[in-house]
mmCIF file of C-alpha atoms and ligand atoms in Angstrom:
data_model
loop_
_atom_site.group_PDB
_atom_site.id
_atom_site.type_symbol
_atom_site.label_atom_id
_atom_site.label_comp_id
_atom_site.label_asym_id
_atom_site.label_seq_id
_atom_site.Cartn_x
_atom_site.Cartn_y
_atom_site.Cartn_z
ATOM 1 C CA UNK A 302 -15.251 19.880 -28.196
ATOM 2 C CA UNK A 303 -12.181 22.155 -27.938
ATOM 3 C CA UNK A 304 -8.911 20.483 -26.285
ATOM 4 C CA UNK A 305 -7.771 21.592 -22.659
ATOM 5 C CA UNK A 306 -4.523 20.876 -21.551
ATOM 6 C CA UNK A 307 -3.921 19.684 -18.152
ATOM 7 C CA UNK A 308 -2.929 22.346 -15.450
ATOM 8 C CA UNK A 309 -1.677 22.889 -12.057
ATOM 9 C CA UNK A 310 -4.249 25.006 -9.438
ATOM 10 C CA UNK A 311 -2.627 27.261 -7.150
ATOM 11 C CA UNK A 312 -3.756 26.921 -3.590
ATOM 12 C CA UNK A 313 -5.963 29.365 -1.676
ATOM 13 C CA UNK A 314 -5.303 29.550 1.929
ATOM 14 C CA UNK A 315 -8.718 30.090 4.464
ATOM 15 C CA UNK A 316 -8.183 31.639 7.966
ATOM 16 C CA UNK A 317 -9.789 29.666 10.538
ATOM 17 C CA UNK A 318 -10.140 30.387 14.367
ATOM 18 C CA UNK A 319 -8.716 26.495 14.732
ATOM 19 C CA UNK A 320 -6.024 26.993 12.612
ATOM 20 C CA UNK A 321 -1.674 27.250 12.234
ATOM 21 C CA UNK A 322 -0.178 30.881 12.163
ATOM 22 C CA UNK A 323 2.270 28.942 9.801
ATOM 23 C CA UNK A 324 2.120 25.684 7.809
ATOM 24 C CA UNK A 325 5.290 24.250 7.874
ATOM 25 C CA UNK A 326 6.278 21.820 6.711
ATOM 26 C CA UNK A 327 3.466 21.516 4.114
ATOM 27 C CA UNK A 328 3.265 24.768 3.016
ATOM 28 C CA UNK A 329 5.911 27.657 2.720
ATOM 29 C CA UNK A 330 3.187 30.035 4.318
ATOM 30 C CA UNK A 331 3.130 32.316 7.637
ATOM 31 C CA UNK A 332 0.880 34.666 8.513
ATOM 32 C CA UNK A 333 0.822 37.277 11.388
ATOM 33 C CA UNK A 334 -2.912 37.689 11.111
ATOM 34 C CA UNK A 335 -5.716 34.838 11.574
ATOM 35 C CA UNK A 336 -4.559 31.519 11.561
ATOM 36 C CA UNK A 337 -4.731 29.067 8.745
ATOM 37 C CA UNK A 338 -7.050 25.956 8.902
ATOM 38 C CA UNK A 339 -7.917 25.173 5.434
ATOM 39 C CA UNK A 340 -6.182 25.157 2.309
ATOM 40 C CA UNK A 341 -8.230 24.948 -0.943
ATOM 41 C CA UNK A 342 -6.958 22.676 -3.656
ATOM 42 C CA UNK A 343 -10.037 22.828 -6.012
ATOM 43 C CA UNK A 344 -12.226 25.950 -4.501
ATOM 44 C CA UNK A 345 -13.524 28.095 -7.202
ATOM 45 C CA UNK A 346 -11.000 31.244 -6.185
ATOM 46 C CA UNK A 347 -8.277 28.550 -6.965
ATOM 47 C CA UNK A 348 -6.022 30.113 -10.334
ATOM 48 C CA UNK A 349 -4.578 28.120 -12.855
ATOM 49 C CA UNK A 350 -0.888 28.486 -12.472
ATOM 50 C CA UNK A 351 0.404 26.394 -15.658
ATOM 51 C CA UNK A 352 -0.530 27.003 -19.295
ATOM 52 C CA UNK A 353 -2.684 29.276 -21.202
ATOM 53 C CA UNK A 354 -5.297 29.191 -18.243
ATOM 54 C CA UNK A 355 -2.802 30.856 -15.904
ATOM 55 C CA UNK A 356 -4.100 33.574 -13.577
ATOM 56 C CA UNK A 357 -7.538 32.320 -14.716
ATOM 57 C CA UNK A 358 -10.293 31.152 -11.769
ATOM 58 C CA UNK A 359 -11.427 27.588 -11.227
ATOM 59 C CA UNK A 360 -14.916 29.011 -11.582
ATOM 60 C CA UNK A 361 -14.501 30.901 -14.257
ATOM 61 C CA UNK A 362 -12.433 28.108 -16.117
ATOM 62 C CA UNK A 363 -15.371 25.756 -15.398
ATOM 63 C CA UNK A 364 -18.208 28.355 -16.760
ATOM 64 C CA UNK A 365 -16.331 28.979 -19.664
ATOM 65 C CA UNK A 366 -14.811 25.191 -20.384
ATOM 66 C CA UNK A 367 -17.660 22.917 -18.249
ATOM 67 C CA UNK A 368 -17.764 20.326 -21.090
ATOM 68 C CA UNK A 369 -14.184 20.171 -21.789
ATOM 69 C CA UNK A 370 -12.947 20.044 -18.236
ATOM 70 C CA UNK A 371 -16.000 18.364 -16.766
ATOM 71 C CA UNK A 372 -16.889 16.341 -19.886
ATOM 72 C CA UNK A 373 -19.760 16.241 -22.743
ATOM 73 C CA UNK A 374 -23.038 17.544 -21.256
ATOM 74 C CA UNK A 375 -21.532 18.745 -18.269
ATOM 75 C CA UNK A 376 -20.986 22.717 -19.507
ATOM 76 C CA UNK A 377 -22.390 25.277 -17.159
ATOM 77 C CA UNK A 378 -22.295 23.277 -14.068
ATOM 78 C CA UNK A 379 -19.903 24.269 -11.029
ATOM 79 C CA UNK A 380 -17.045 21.883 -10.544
ATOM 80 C CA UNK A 381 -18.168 19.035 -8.865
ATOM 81 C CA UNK A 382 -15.794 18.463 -5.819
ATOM 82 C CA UNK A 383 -14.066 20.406 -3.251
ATOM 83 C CA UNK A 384 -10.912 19.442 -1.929
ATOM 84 C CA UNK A 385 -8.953 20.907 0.872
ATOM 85 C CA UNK A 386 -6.418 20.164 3.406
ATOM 86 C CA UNK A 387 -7.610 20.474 7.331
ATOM 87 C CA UNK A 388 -4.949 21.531 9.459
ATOM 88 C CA UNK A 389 -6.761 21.526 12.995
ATOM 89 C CA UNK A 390 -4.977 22.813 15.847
ATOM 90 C CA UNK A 391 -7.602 23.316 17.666
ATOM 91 C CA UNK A 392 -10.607 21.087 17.734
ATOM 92 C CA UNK A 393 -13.558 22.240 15.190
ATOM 93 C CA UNK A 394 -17.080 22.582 16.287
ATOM 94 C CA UNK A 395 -19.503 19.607 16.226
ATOM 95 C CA UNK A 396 -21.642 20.127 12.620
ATOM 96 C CA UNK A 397 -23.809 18.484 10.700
ATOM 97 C CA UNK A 398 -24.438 18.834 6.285
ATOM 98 C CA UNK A 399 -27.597 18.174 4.993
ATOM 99 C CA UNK A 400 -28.158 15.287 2.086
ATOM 100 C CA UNK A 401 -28.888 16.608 -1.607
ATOM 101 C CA UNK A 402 -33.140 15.992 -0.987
ATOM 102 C CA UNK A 403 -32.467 18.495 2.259
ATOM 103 C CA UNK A 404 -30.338 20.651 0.517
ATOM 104 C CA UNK A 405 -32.867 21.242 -2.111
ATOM 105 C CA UNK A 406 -35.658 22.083 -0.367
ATOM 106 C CA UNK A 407 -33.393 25.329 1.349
ATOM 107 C CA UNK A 408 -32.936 25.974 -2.904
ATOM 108 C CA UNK A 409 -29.356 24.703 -2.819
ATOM 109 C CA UNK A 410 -28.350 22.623 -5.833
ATOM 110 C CA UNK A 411 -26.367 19.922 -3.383
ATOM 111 C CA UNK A 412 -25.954 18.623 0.045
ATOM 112 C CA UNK A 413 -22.140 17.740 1.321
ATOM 113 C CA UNK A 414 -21.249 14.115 1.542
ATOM 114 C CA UNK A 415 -17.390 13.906 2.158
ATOM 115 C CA UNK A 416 -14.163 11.910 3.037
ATOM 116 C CA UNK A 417 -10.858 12.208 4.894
ATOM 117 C CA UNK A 418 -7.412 11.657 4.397
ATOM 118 C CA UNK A 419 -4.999 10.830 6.965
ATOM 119 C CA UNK A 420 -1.938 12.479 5.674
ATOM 120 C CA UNK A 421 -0.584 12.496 9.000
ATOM 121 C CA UNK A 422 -1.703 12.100 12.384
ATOM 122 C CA UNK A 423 -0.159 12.455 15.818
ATOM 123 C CA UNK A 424 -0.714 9.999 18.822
ATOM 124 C CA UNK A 425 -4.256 10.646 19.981
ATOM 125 C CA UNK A 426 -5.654 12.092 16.949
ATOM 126 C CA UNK A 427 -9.399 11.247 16.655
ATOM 127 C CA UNK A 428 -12.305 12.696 15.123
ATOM 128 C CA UNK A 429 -16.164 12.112 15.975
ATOM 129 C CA UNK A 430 -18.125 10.528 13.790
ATOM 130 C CA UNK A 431 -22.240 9.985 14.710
ATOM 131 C CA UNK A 432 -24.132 9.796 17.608
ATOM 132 C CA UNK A 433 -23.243 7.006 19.872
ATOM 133 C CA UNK A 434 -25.252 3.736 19.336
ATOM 134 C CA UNK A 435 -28.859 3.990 21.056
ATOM 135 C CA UNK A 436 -29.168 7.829 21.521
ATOM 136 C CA UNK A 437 -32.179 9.229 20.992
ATOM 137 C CA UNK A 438 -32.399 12.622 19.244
ATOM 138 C CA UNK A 439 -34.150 13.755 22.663
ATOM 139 C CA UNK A 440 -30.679 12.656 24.464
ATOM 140 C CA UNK A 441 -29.002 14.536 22.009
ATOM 141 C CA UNK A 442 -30.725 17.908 22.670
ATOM 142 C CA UNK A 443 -30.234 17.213 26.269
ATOM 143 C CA UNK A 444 -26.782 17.221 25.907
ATOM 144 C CA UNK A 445 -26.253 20.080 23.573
ATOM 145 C CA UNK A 446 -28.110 22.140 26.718
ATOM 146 C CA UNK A 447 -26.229 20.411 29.333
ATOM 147 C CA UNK A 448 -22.685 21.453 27.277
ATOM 148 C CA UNK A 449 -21.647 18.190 27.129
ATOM 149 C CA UNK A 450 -22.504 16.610 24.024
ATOM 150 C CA UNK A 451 -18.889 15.445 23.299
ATOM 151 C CA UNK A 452 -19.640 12.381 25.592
ATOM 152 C CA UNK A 453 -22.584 11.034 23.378
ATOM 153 C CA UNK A 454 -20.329 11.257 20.325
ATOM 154 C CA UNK A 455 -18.450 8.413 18.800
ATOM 155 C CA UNK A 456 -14.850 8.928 18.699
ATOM 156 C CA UNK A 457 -12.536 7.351 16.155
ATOM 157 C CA UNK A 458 -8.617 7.509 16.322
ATOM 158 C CA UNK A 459 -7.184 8.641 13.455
ATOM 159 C CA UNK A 460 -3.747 7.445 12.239
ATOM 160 C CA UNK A 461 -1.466 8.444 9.077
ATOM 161 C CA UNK A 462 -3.069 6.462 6.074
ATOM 162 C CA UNK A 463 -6.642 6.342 7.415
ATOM 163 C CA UNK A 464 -9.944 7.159 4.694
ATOM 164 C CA UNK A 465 -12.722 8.214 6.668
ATOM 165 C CA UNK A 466 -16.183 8.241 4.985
ATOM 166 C CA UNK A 467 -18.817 10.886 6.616
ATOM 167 C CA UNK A 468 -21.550 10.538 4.279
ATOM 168 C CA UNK A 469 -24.601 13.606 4.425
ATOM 169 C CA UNK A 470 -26.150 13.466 7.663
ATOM 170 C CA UNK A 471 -23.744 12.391 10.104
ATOM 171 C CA UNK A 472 -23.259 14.691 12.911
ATOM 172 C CA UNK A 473 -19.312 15.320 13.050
ATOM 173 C CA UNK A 474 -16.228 16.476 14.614
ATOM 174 C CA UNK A 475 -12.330 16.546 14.051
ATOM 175 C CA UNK A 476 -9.947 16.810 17.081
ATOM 176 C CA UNK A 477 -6.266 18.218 16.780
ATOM 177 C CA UNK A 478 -3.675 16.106 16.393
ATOM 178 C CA UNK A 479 -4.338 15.197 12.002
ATOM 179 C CA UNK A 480 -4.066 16.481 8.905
ATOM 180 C CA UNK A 481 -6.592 15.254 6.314
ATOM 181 C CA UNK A 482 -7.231 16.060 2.462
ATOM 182 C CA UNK A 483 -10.687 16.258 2.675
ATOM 183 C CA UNK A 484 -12.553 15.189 -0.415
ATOM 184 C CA UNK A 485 -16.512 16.799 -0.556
ATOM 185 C CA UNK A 486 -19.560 17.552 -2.845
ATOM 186 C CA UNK A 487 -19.146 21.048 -3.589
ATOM 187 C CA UNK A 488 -21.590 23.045 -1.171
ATOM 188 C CA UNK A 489 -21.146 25.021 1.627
ATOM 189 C CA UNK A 490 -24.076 24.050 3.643
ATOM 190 C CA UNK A 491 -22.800 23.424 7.161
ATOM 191 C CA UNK A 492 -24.845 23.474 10.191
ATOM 192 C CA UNK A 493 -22.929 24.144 13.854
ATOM 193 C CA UNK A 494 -24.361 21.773 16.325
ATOM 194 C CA UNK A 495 -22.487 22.772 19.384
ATOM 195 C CA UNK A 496 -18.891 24.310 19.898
ATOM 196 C CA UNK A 497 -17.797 23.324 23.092
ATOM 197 C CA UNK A 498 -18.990 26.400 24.657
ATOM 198 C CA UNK A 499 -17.066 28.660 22.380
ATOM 199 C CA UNK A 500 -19.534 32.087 21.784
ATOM 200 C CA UNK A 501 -19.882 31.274 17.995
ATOM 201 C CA UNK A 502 -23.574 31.079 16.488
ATOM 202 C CA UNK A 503 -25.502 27.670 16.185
ATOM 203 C CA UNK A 504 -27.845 26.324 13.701
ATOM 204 C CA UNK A 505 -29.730 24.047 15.894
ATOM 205 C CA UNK A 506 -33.015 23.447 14.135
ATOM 206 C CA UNK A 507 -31.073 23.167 10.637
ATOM 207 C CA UNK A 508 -28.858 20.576 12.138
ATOM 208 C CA UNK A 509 -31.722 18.415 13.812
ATOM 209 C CA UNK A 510 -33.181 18.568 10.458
ATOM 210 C CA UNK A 511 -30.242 17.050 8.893
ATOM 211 C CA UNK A 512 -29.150 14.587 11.199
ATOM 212 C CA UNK A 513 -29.615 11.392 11.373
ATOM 213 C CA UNK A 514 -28.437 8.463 14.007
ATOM 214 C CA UNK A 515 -27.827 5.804 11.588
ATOM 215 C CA UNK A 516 -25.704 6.881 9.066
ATOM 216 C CA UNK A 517 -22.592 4.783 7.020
ATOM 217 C CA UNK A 518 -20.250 6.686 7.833
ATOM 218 C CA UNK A 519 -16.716 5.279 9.246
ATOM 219 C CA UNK A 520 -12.909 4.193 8.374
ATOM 220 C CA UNK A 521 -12.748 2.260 5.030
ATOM 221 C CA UNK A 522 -10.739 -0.077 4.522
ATOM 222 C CA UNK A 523 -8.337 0.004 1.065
ATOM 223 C CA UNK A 524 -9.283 -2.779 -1.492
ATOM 224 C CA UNK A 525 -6.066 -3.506 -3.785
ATOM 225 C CA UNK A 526 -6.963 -3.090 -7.333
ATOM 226 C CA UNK A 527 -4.086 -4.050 -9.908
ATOM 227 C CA UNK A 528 -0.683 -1.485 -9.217
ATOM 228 C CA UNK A 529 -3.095 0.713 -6.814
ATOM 229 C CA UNK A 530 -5.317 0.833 -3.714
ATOM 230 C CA UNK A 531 -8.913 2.161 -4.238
ATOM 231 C CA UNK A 532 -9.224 4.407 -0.934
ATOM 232 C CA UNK A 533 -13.188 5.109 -1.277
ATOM 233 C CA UNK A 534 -15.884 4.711 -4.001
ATOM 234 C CA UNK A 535 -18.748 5.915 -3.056
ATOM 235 C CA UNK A 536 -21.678 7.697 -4.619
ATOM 236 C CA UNK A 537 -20.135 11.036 -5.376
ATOM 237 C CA UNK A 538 -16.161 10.485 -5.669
ATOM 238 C CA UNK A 539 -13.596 7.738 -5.881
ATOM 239 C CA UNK A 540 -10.010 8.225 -4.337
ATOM 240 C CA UNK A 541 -7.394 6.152 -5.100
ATOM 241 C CA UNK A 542 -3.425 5.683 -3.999
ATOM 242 C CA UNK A 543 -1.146 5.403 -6.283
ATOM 243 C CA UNK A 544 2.920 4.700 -5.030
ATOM 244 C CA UNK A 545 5.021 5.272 -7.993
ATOM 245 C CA UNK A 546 8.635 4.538 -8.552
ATOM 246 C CA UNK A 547 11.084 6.175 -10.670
ATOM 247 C CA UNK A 548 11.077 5.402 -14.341
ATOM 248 C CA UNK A 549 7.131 3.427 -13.950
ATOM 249 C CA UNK A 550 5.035 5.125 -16.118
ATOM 250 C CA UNK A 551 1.642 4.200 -14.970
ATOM 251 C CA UNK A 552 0.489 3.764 -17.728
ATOM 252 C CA UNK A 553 -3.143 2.866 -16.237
ATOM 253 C CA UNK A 554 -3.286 6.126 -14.400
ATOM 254 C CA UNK A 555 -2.729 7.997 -17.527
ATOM 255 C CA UNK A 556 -5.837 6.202 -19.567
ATOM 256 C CA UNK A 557 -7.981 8.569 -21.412
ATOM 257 C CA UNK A 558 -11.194 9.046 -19.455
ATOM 258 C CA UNK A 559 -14.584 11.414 -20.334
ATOM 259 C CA UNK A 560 -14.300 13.069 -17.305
ATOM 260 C CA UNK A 561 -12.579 15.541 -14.646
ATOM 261 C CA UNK A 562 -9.413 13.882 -12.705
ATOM 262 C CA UNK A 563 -7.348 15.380 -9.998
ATOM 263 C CA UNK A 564 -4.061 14.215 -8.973
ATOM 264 C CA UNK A 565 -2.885 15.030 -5.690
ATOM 265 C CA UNK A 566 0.491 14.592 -4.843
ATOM 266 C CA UNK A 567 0.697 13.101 -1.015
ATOM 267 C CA UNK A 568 4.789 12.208 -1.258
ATOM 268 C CA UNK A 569 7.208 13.553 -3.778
ATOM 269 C CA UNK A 570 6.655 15.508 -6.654
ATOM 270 C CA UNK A 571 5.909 14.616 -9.989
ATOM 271 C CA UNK A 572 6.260 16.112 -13.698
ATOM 272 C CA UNK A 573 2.781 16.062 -15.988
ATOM 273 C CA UNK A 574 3.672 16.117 -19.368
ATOM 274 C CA UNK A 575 2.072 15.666 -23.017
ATOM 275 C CA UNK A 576 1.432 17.081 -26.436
ATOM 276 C CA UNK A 577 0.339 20.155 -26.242
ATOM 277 C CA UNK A 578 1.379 22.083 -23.216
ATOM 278 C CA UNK A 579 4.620 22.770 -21.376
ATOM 279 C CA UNK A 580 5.561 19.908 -18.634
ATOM 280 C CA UNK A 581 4.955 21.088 -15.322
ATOM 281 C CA UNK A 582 5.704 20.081 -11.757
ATOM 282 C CA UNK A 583 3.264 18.896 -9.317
ATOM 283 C CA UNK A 584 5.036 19.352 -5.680
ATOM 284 C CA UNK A 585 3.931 18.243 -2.180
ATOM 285 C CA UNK A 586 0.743 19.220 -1.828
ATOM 286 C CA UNK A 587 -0.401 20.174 -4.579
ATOM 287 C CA UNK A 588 -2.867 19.447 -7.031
ATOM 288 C CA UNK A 589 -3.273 19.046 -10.923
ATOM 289 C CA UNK A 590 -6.682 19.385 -12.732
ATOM 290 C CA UNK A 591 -6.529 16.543 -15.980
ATOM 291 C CA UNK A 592 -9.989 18.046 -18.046
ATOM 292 C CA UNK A 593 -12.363 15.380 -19.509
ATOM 293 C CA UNK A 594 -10.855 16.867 -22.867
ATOM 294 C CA UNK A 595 -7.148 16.089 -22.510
ATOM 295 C CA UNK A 596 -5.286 15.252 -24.878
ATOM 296 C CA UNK A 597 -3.271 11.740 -23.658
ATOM 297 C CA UNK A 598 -0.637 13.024 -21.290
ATOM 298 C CA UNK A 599 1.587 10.973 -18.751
ATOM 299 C CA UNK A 600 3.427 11.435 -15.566
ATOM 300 C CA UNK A 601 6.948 11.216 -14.020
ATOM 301 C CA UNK A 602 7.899 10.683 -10.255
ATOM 302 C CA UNK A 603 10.777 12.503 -9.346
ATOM 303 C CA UNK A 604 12.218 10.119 -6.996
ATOM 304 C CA UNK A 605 9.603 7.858 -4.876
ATOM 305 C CA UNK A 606 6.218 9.728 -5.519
ATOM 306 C CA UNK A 607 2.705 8.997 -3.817
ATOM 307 C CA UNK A 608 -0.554 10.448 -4.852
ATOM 308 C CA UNK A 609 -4.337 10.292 -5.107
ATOM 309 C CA UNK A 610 -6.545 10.004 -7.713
ATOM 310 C CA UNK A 611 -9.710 11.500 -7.141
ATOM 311 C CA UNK A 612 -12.712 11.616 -9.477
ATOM 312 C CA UNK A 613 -16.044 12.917 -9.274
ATOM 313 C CA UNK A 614 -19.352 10.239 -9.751
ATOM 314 C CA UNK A 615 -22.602 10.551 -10.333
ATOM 315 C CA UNK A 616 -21.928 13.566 -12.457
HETATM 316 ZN ZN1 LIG B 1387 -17.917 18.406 7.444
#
């Protein structure tokens, strides 16, 4: 298998109706049109914007490089996860994703399990996860007709730090007030349960389909695991935090491994470096793709750094 050299993606701003007319202080962007709400770390119109790759798609990078970057019998398959930063100001409309058996029966490779990120939160940030304990899916309908189904949702406050699991299933909502780095299979099956009144179209019989009242979904809590903190493992992705220090080389970050990593750089910026390929910077932010096919590599915090690992499983 051909060698690929770790690279940085450039990120692709979404317009949302919930969204910032500028990003500051995360992102150097302003717009006079639609607001922002999502920013795409890993989407597939994401370019390469180190090395050879530069200018080149994250879809077409993975089409034409799926073993190297994804690892050995992973070539023609679509990169795994999608990452993004929410910025909410506004809150989004109560939706449900289906699981991968639902998702396959509409002739959709995947369902969308995901995670959240506190990078920051305000005071009263909270999000809604499930249907509150002894609902019945009768109650739920009811409520959705009597435009008030906030009240049978479970609300969670959210504060700077938090991982959120909301596995497939799990009828959902996120209130202003947070920004997360949400982590998620890579589908776009979403199903609008009810938006607060707001004229935009439902998908009610989709979404009862796909919910369900018991789910596992809820704040986990991070397990310490040698110099890092394991944020989430769960079926389809692992985050971890890594705080690094000038000079450390983290050496156990920057193991060898037979498949796709992503560092995310929460705090700081850091350098990526190795044989092969010019050193770049990873700022604030953003987010560096380390293929299954790297050759060994290492990183440098410029000053305090945090960030994420995050790594697809079941692949
Ligand atoms: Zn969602």
């Amino acid at each position: 298998m051909q060698a690929i050299s770790p690279f940085r993606l450039a990120p692709y701003f979404r317009t949302r109706i919930w969204g910032f007319p500028d990003l500051a202080p995360w992102f150097d962007f302003k717009t006079e049109g639609e607001p922002i709400g999502e920013v795409w770390l890993t989407g597939e119109m994401c370019v390469a914007a180190t090395g050879p790759l530069q200018g080149t798609s994250l879809s077409e990078i993975t089409s034409q490089h799926g073993a190297a970057i994804l690892g050995a019998g992973h070539a023609g398959e679509e990169f795994p996860l999608l990452i993004k930063i929410l910025f909410p100001k506004e809150k989004l409309s109560v939706q449900v994703h289906p699981d991968d058996a639902l998702a396959q029966k509409f002739g959709e490779p995947r369902g969308k399990t995901e995670c959240w990120y506190a990078l920051d939160a305000r005071p009263g940030a909270k999000v809604a996860l499930g249907i509150k304990q002894g609902a019945t899916d009768d109650q739920v309908r009811a409520s959705i007709d009597a435009a008030n189904l906030e009240d049978l949702l479970d609300w969670l406050p959210v504060e700077k730090g938090d991982m959120i699991y909301v596995d497939a299933g799990t009828v959902h909502a996120i209130g202003p007030g947070a920004v997360l780095l949400e982590t998620q299979q890579t589908s776009d099956l979403t199903y609008r349960m009810y938006d607060y009144g707001r004229p935009r179209e439902l998908h009610l019989e989709k979404s009862f389909e796909a919910m369900r009242l018991q789910t596992s979904a809820g704040k986990v809590a991070p397990r310490n695991e040698n110099d890092h903190q394991v944020l989430i493992d769960e079926k389809y992705f692992r985050v971890e935090r890594w705080n690094l220090a000038v000079g450390v080389k983290a050496e156990a970050l920057t193991q060898p491994q037979p498949y796709v990593q992503m560092i995310f750089v929460a705090e700081g910026a850091v350098t990526v470096s190795g044989d092969g390929f010019d050193p770049f910077v990873v700022e604030r932010c953003q987010l560096a793709v380390i293929p299954a096919a790297s050759g060994p590599w290492s990183i440098q915090p410029k000053g305090a750094a945090e960030i994420m690992r995050i790594v697809p499983q079941s692949l």
